Amino acid sequence: MTLLAGCGPGPSGASAGPATWRGPSATGSATDPAARASALVAGFSDEDLVGQVLMPFAYGEDATKASSQAATANRGYAGVDTAAQMVEKYRLGGLILMNRAAGDPTASTNKTSNITSPAQVRTLTDGLQRVAATLPSRAPLLVATDQEYGVVNRLRDGVTQLPSAMAFGAAGDPALTRAAWAAAGSDLRAVGINVDFAPIADVVEQGGGVIGSRSYGSDPAAVSGQVRAAVQGLRDAGLAATLKHFPGHGHTNGDSHTQLPVLGQSRDQLAAGDLPPFSAGIGAGVDLVMSGHLDVRAIDPGVPASFSSKVLIDLLRGQLGFRGVVVSDALNMAPAQKYPPGEAAVRALVAGNDLLLMPPDLTAAQRGLLDGLRSGQLPKQRLVEAATRVLTLRLRLAGYRQPDLASVAGAPRQAAAAKVTAAAVTLLRGGCQGPLVPRGPVRVTASSGRDQQTRWLSEALRAQGYAVGQSGPEVRLVGYGDEKTDLSSGAAVTVAMDEPLILAGSKSPVLLATYSSSQAAMTSLAAVIAGAAPAPGRSPLDVPGLPRSGCVR
């Protein structure tokens, strides 16, 4: 159901369009990907089988060249100098690209940065695919990244930027969601990324925690509609979408990067409050589901879901009917590192994962899988099943044409993103008629580290006829990581550029939420402040002390 769905055109002209991969697998483009994968896997060596289920990271911004520092790091991790050598030596099924950034809640496990610009990523991925074309799998490599947008955003410059998931929840229009994700997905496809570890399917309770604005909101039904649309949009663009973090990370404030969060819900509560978005995404044809490092007490207490067959096989496959690729959350996160790398790889695969993400030691992970296979601890049938699923996905993705790099951030794609960004702006306090701040001098302030957003908003307000300087009513910007002490007591307007919880502590007569800090968000915000555009959004969270929307229409 999930792997063999057809390749349809995207909305707003965003489709990547069907075609064949330019590598050797093009000879089989007219055949069933699953049947072809099965035939290929039947002839694989143990090393080729193991390679299919590994998705490590690599140091260096080029496939075949590496600085001395990057080469040293690669040798320590995988015994090779470059990313291309890593793909070749380990017969990899995939590789993840990453970028460390300030204010990223996932930064602690991102060991390198190999994303800088669209052109650099395209050169890197082209080099990786040239190596993949020479391997026995004869299929394009899975090149993945965590492009959620909002606070988890690997490629920030030169591509279409979407708002955070919570902004989509505030806009509340699945048609806009699908169009925006198709537009942004086409940019990712053009730079050579074919797997996005998005969308987040977690339902948050009251916000906060490691998920926060990465979630579409607190209503399972509304989140389900958004998740379904995001999956459809990514698939329209020729990308494989991923639901995470199964079976739901939103009802805990624990951070699975550093600890094993406990989910204390009953089975009925899980079914009603956490699983609906995953079911919706599966129904939309999602290709991957990411297992979370979560202690699901109602199902398998004390065992991380990422290592639990009761969660991944009985629940995900048996009850929810998922037939695609299960990818583990990063194996270099704390809950997974309770086991040595080789043992963790075997345990994760036996539990039901098909693709092992970011093992902390690639050499040890490969050796552990090979040893487990030969000892019988890892049944060969389980490995063959996983490798076949991964290769089926690789062959299915070969049926999409890669857009030209020149198409990245084109006007239609930017417009699709801007439309949903504008629809998300929410007025939580203040009048709905006319300008929210009288025309004249205004000043824009923010906590440290937000100079870019301050400049963007200042420029947008000037375009609306305001004189922006050091006098006049204050417009205060607050964002991810800010606390009550970052509010300004005298601000006429306070704007939350992340989830709106912080606004409950503000005394400003006007409160707004954009849920994002992109340039498009600042442009839309300026139009609302000037009274030139409405604030149509509705908060997707129940924030104590604040309404869902402050407008009385």
PDB file of C-alpha atoms in Angstrom, residues 1-2 227-228 231 243 246 275-289 315-317 319-324:
ATOM      1  CA  MET A   1       0.000   0.000   0.000  1.00  0.00           C
ATOM      2  CA  THR A   2       2.623   2.510   1.008  1.00  0.00           C
ATOM      3  CA  VAL A 227      -0.292  15.316   8.518  1.00  0.00           C
ATOM      4  CA  ARG A 228      -2.252  13.744   5.688  1.00  0.00           C
ATOM      5  CA  VAL A 231       2.461  13.591   3.270  1.00  0.00           C
ATOM      6  CA  LEU A 243       5.915  10.154  10.165  1.00  0.00           C
ATOM      7  CA  PHE A 246       5.921   6.669  16.670  1.00  0.00           C
ATOM      8  CA  LEU A 275      -2.306   7.342  16.961  1.00  0.00           C
ATOM      9  CA  PRO A 276      -4.849   9.143  14.710  1.00  0.00           C
ATOM     10  CA  PRO A 277      -2.259  11.255  12.843  1.00  0.00           C
ATOM     11  CA  PHE A 278      -0.134   8.167  12.205  1.00  0.00           C
ATOM     12  CA  SER A 279      -3.167   6.352  10.852  1.00  0.00           C
ATOM     13  CA  ALA A 280      -3.975   9.341   8.655  1.00  0.00           C
ATOM     14  CA  GLY A 281      -0.444   9.476   7.273  1.00  0.00           C
ATOM     15  CA  ILE A 282      -0.417   5.754   6.595  1.00  0.00           C
ATOM     16  CA  GLY A 283      -3.702   6.134   4.753  1.00  0.00           C
ATOM     17  CA  ALA A 284      -2.119   8.892   2.644  1.00  0.00           C
ATOM     18  CA  GLY A 285       0.612   6.495   1.499  1.00  0.00           C
ATOM     19  CA  VAL A 286       3.509   7.578   3.686  1.00  0.00           C
ATOM     20  CA  ASP A 287       6.725   5.726   2.875  1.00  0.00           C
ATOM     21  CA  LEU A 288       8.461   5.695   6.262  1.00  0.00           C
ATOM     22  CA  VAL A 289       7.560   5.772   9.935  1.00  0.00           C
ATOM     23  CA  LEU A 315       0.904  -2.215  16.851  1.00  0.00           C
ATOM     24  CA  LEU A 316       2.370  -0.420  13.844  1.00  0.00           C
ATOM     25  CA  ARG A 317       2.238  -3.243  11.334  1.00  0.00           C
ATOM     26  CA  GLN A 319      -3.029  -2.965  14.035  1.00  0.00           C
ATOM     27  CA  LEU A 320      -2.283   0.118  11.913  1.00  0.00           C
ATOM     28  CA  GLY A 321      -1.448  -1.864   8.781  1.00  0.00           C
ATOM     29  CA  PHE A 322       1.773  -0.075   7.859  1.00  0.00           C
ATOM     30  CA  ARG A 323       3.654  -1.793   5.021  1.00  0.00           C
ATOM     31  CA  GLY A 324       6.470   0.645   4.370  1.00  0.00           C
TER      32      GLY A 324
END
